[in-house]
Short mmCIF file of C-alpha atoms and ligand atoms in Angstrom, two decimals:
data_model
loop_
_atom_site.label_atom_id
_atom_site.label_comp_id
_atom_site.label_asym_id
_atom_site.label_seq_id
_atom_site.Cartn_x
_atom_site.Cartn_y
_atom_site.Cartn_z
CA MET A 6 121.33 74.65 96.17
CA LYS A 7 120.21 78.40 95.00
CA ASN A 8 121.20 81.37 97.16
CA VAL A 9 118.57 81.99 99.71
CA LEU A 10 119.27 85.91 99.48
CA GLU A 11 117.75 85.79 95.98
CA ALA A 12 114.81 83.84 96.99
CA PRO A 13 111.86 85.80 95.41
CA PHE A 14 110.19 85.29 98.85
CA LEU A 15 112.88 86.80 100.52
CA VAL A 16 113.61 89.87 98.22
CA GLU A 17 110.02 90.84 98.41
CA PHE A 18 109.81 90.47 102.01
CA ALA A 19 113.00 92.59 102.64
CA LYS A 20 111.65 95.44 100.22
CA THR A 21 108.27 95.33 101.92
CA ALA A 22 109.97 95.83 105.23
CA ALA A 23 111.94 98.73 103.80
CA ASN A 24 108.95 100.26 102.25
CA MET A 25 107.18 100.12 105.69
CA TYR A 26 110.07 101.82 107.34
CA ARG A 27 110.04 104.40 104.60
CA LEU A 28 106.34 105.29 105.38
CA GLY A 29 107.11 105.65 108.96
CA TRP A 30 105.25 102.49 110.31
CA ASP A 31 108.01 100.92 111.95
CA GLU A 32 110.15 103.18 113.76
CA ARG A 33 113.15 101.48 115.80
CA ASN A 34 112.13 97.78 116.48
CA GLY A 35 108.57 98.43 115.94
CA GLY A 36 106.64 96.04 113.84
CA ASN A 37 106.97 92.41 112.71
CA ILE A 38 106.10 90.14 109.76
CA SER A 39 105.63 86.47 109.47
CA TYR A 40 105.24 84.90 106.08
CA LEU A 41 104.05 81.31 105.55
CA LEU A 42 106.21 79.61 103.08
CA LYS A 43 105.59 76.32 101.08
CA GLU A 44 107.86 73.56 101.74
CA GLU A 45 108.75 73.27 98.01
CA GLU A 46 109.60 76.92 97.95
CA VAL A 47 112.11 76.53 100.90
CA LYS A 48 113.66 73.23 99.49
CA GLU A 49 114.85 75.33 96.44
CA PHE A 50 117.26 77.17 98.71
CA LEU A 51 117.89 75.45 102.02
CA ASP A 52 118.27 71.83 103.29
CA VAL A 53 115.11 71.34 105.37
CA ASN A 54 116.95 68.73 107.24
CA HIS A 55 119.63 70.85 108.35
CA VAL A 56 118.59 72.78 111.75
CA ILE A 57 120.98 75.29 112.75
CA ARG A 58 119.59 76.17 115.85
CA LYS A 59 116.80 75.18 118.33
CA LEU A 60 114.54 78.12 119.61
CA PRO A 61 112.05 77.98 122.34
CA LEU A 62 108.31 79.20 121.57
CA ALA A 63 109.29 82.15 123.59
CA GLY A 64 106.56 83.83 125.76
CA VAL A 65 103.92 81.33 124.88
CA ASN A 66 101.81 79.70 127.56
CA SER A 67 101.08 76.30 126.05
CA ALA A 68 97.82 76.06 127.95
CA ALA A 69 96.51 79.30 126.32
CA PHE A 70 97.83 78.58 123.01
CA ASP A 71 98.11 75.33 121.05
CA ILE A 72 100.36 75.62 118.08
CA SER A 73 99.56 72.07 116.88
CA PRO A 74 98.11 73.10 113.67
CA LEU A 75 101.28 74.67 112.54
CA ILE A 76 103.56 71.77 113.21
CA GLY A 77 105.61 71.28 110.26
CA LYS A 78 104.86 74.88 108.58
CA TYR A 79 107.82 77.02 107.57
CA PHE A 80 107.70 80.83 108.21
CA LEU A 81 109.83 83.80 107.37
CA VAL A 82 109.64 85.81 110.42
CA THR A 83 111.30 89.17 111.45
CA GLY A 84 113.66 88.79 114.64
CA THR A 85 112.87 90.31 118.18
CA GLY A 86 114.46 93.56 118.76
CA LYS A 87 115.36 94.07 115.01
CA TYR A 88 114.85 97.26 113.04
CA PHE A 89 112.91 97.36 109.80
CA LYS A 90 115.46 100.04 108.79
CA ASN A 91 118.13 97.41 108.57
CA VAL A 92 116.25 94.35 106.95
CA LEU A 93 117.13 95.14 103.46
CA ASP A 94 120.79 95.46 104.09
CA ASP A 95 121.30 92.62 106.18
CA PRO A 96 118.42 89.92 106.00
CA GLU A 97 120.41 87.12 107.57
CA THR A 98 120.72 89.06 110.82
CA ASN A 99 117.26 90.57 110.87
CA LEU A 100 115.17 87.63 109.46
CA GLY A 101 114.73 84.02 110.17
CA ILE A 102 113.38 81.05 108.05
CA ILE A 103 111.93 78.75 110.72
CA ARG A 104 109.65 75.48 111.17
CA ILE A 105 107.28 74.58 113.95
CA ALA A 106 108.88 71.47 115.17
CA LYS A 107 106.81 68.48 116.38
CA ASP A 108 108.08 68.94 119.87
CA LYS A 109 106.46 72.47 119.66
CA THR A 110 109.76 74.31 119.68
CA ILE A 111 111.14 76.05 116.82
CA ASP A 112 113.64 74.62 114.29
CA LEU A 113 115.92 77.51 112.75
CA LEU A 114 116.91 76.75 109.31
CA TRP A 115 118.44 80.20 108.44
CA GLY A 116 119.08 83.62 109.54
CA TYR A 117 119.13 85.35 113.06
CA LYS A 118 122.79 85.10 112.43
CA ASP A 119 123.81 87.21 115.67
CA GLY A 120 121.96 84.50 117.86
CA GLY A 121 118.77 86.36 117.52
CA ARG A 122 115.35 84.48 117.71
CA THR A 123 111.74 85.15 116.58
CA THR A 124 109.71 88.37 117.18
CA SER A 125 108.34 89.16 120.72
CA GLU A 126 105.07 89.11 119.13
CA PHE A 127 105.29 85.43 117.75
CA PRO A 128 102.22 84.15 119.83
CA ALA A 129 100.00 86.78 118.43
CA HIS A 130 101.04 86.04 114.88
CA MET A 131 100.85 82.26 115.15
CA MET A 132 97.43 82.55 116.70
CA SER A 133 96.27 84.81 113.82
CA HIS A 134 97.66 82.57 111.28
CA ILE A 135 95.84 79.42 112.68
CA ALA A 136 92.60 81.93 112.84
CA ARG A 137 92.91 83.11 109.38
CA LEU A 138 93.74 79.56 107.90
CA LYS A 139 90.58 78.45 109.11
CA VAL A 140 88.42 81.05 107.15
CA ASP A 141 91.17 81.27 104.07
CA PRO A 142 93.21 78.52 103.54
CA ASN A 143 95.33 80.59 101.16
CA ASN A 144 96.16 83.11 103.98
CA ARG A 145 100.06 83.34 104.27
CA VAL A 146 100.84 86.72 105.73
CA VAL A 147 100.37 88.46 109.08
CA MET A 148 101.90 91.81 109.51
CA HIS A 149 102.34 94.24 112.58
CA CYS A 150 103.20 97.84 112.50
CA HIS A 151 102.44 101.28 113.82
CA PRO A 152 101.17 103.49 111.20
CA THR A 153 100.97 106.98 112.29
CA ASN A 154 97.68 108.27 111.44
CA LEU A 155 95.75 105.29 112.35
CA LEU A 156 97.35 105.38 115.67
CA ALA A 157 96.26 109.11 116.07
CA MET A 158 92.76 108.15 115.10
CA THR A 159 92.44 105.66 117.97
CA TYR A 160 93.04 108.55 120.50
CA VAL A 161 90.14 110.59 119.11
CA HIS A 162 87.53 108.20 117.62
CA GLU A 163 85.32 106.03 119.63
CA LEU A 164 86.83 102.61 119.60
CA ASP A 165 83.47 101.09 118.74
CA GLU A 166 84.25 98.55 115.66
CA ALA A 167 80.77 99.57 113.64
CA LYS A 168 81.48 103.22 114.23
CA PHE A 169 85.12 103.11 113.39
CA SER A 170 84.65 100.96 110.39
CA HIS A 171 81.98 103.30 108.99
CA THR A 172 84.32 106.43 109.61
CA LEU A 173 86.90 104.84 107.72
CA TRP A 174 84.63 103.61 104.95
CA GLU A 175 83.72 107.41 104.46
CA MET A 176 87.23 108.67 104.31
CA SER A 177 87.76 107.33 100.66
CA THR A 178 85.64 105.60 97.85
CA GLU A 179 87.99 102.67 97.79
CA CYS A 180 87.65 101.88 101.50
CA ILE A 181 84.46 99.72 101.51
CA VAL A 182 85.78 97.87 98.50
CA VAL A 183 89.23 97.09 100.03
CA PHE A 184 87.77 96.04 103.46
CA PRO A 185 84.16 95.49 103.15
CA GLU A 186 84.44 93.40 106.55
CA GLY A 187 85.28 96.66 108.24
CA VAL A 188 88.04 96.70 110.86
CA GLY A 189 88.30 94.82 114.27
CA VAL A 190 89.12 96.91 117.36
CA LEU A 191 90.67 96.01 120.50
CA PRO A 192 91.22 98.21 123.41
CA TRP A 193 94.80 98.89 124.73
CA MET A 194 96.28 95.67 125.93
CA LEU A 195 99.69 94.59 126.82
CA CYS A 196 101.87 93.58 123.80
CA GLY A 197 103.61 90.40 123.44
CA THR A 198 101.13 88.49 125.79
CA ASP A 199 99.12 85.50 124.99
CA GLU A 200 96.14 87.54 126.02
CA ILE A 201 96.52 89.79 123.30
CA GLY A 202 97.34 86.87 120.92
CA ILE A 203 94.13 85.23 121.60
CA ALA A 204 92.11 88.58 121.37
CA THR A 205 93.68 89.19 118.12
CA ALA A 206 92.99 85.59 116.81
CA GLU A 207 89.48 85.98 117.73
CA LYS A 208 89.05 89.21 115.78
CA MET A 209 90.99 87.60 112.72
CA ALA A 210 88.16 85.07 112.47
CA SER A 211 86.15 87.81 111.08
CA PHE A 212 88.49 90.52 110.06
CA ARG A 213 91.76 90.89 108.29
CA ILE A 214 92.57 94.13 109.84
CA VAL A 215 92.69 94.41 113.64
CA LEU A 216 93.55 97.57 115.36
CA TRP A 217 95.43 97.65 118.53
CA SER A 218 94.31 100.98 120.10
CA LEU A 219 97.10 103.43 121.02
CA HIS A 220 99.84 100.84 119.66
CA GLY A 221 99.27 99.84 115.95
CA VAL A 222 97.50 97.52 113.64
CA TYR A 223 97.66 93.81 112.52
CA ALA A 224 96.67 92.71 108.89
CA ALA A 225 96.52 89.39 107.35
CA GLY A 226 96.50 88.33 103.67
CA LYS A 227 97.20 86.12 100.90
CA ASN A 228 100.45 87.42 100.04
CA LEU A 229 102.70 90.62 101.13
CA ASP A 230 101.15 92.96 98.65
CA GLU A 231 97.49 92.37 99.48
CA THR A 232 98.34 92.79 103.08
CA PHE A 233 100.47 95.74 102.85
CA GLY A 234 97.72 97.27 100.52
CA LEU A 235 95.21 96.75 103.35
CA ILE A 236 97.40 98.66 105.87
CA GLU A 237 98.19 101.37 103.27
CA THR A 238 94.32 101.80 102.53
CA VAL A 239 93.45 102.01 106.09
CA GLU A 240 96.21 104.52 106.94
CA LYS A 241 95.33 106.71 104.03
CA ALA A 242 91.74 106.87 105.35
CA ALA A 243 92.98 107.49 108.63
CA THR A 244 95.32 110.48 107.25
CA ILE A 245 92.34 112.04 105.71
CA TYR A 246 90.44 111.97 108.90
CA ASN A 247 93.21 113.69 110.52
CA ILE A 248 93.49 116.20 107.93
CA ILE A 249 89.73 117.12 108.37
CA GLY A 250 90.21 117.47 112.06
CA GLN A 251 87.67 119.54 113.64
CA ARG A 252 86.46 121.22 110.36
CA LYS A 253 82.93 121.00 109.35
CA VAL A 254 82.36 118.14 107.03
CA VAL A 255 80.00 119.45 104.22
CA ASN A 256 80.28 116.53 101.73
CA THR A 257 80.57 112.70 102.45
CA ILE A 258 80.32 109.49 100.93
CA SER A 259 76.69 108.24 101.68
CA GLU A 260 75.34 105.14 102.51
CA ASP A 261 73.53 105.13 99.12
CA ALA A 262 76.90 105.83 97.60
CA MET A 263 78.25 102.68 99.69
CA LYS A 264 75.69 100.64 98.63
CA GLN A 265 76.32 101.25 94.80
CA LEU A 266 80.04 100.35 95.33
CA VAL A 267 78.79 97.18 97.00
CA ASP A 268 76.74 96.26 94.06
CA LEU A 269 79.20 97.28 91.45
CA PHE A 270 82.00 95.35 93.14
CA LYS A 271 79.71 92.34 93.95
CA ILE A 272 80.43 92.19 97.69
CA ARG A 273 76.94 91.84 99.04
CA ASP A 274 77.99 88.74 100.84
CA VAL A 275 80.94 90.15 102.69
CA VAL A 276 80.11 93.74 103.50
CA ARG A 277 79.25 94.14 107.01
CA TRP A 278 75.67 95.50 106.67
CA ASP A 279 75.38 95.67 110.50
CA PHE A 280 77.89 98.41 110.26
CA PHE A 281 75.50 100.57 108.18
CA ARG A 282 73.35 103.04 110.16
CA ASN A 283 70.37 102.70 107.94
CA LYS A 284 70.34 98.71 107.53
O1 LIG B 303 108.56 94.44 118.21
O2 LIG B 303 105.90 96.36 117.61
O3 LIG B 303 104.36 95.36 119.30
C1 LIG B 303 107.91 95.50 118.53
C2 LIG B 303 106.46 95.56 118.48
C3 LIG B 303 105.79 95.11 119.44
ZN1 LIG B 304 103.84 96.97 117.94
#
């Protein structure tokens, strides 16, 4: 059996967490990531019949959330209370490789070495995976973090989805190309609950980026790079928005320019035309 610490999925995951920390998106124990792994991938590194510990589906109200679609699926997940700062140096304490068991508990196959368990946001992650897999069978990553500028923007910008997305599109030419569907926006809600998980998953049916106002962001994607890149692009746009601040805007990316980009990148079918002012 190969050494799981050298598994490409684990190395990339730990490096991504380190990068997120470096960018200031994951202070203290802020943020969490879950990565859907393929069974063949896991089997190269672990005996999948060897469950080292059983974990409860903590915090999940089974009436509100049915995890059945994910039974038998494997995930690499950050641990509750763990710091992104420490993931790269000690993956085995800060991360876990788990499988959703038939009895709707969690089989721990590796990690959480100090007796830990899955992130407190596990319900929101799993509900988001279910929602994204329905619209994109290749979705594998759900990522939550607290990017500074995006958070700041949710204090001063109207929390209307169309207006928020439009403002972000105006902040850099790439934006409409990277997230033509815009961003979903949730009001402040209590984190760690089934309610915020359900609300996030509902948004995930049409968005890969969902803002948790005054808290952070959820993003989903086919791989770690794509998901990280989505957050990076949104955070860059929010940074420009904040740098502009109260100064008078004398130039902007017009809707005509946005339409040219939509045509150039052939994204007419995915762009949210209803978020345009002149439809
Ligand atoms: O786990 O970010 O939303 C820390 C968080 C909770
Ligand atoms: Zn958070």
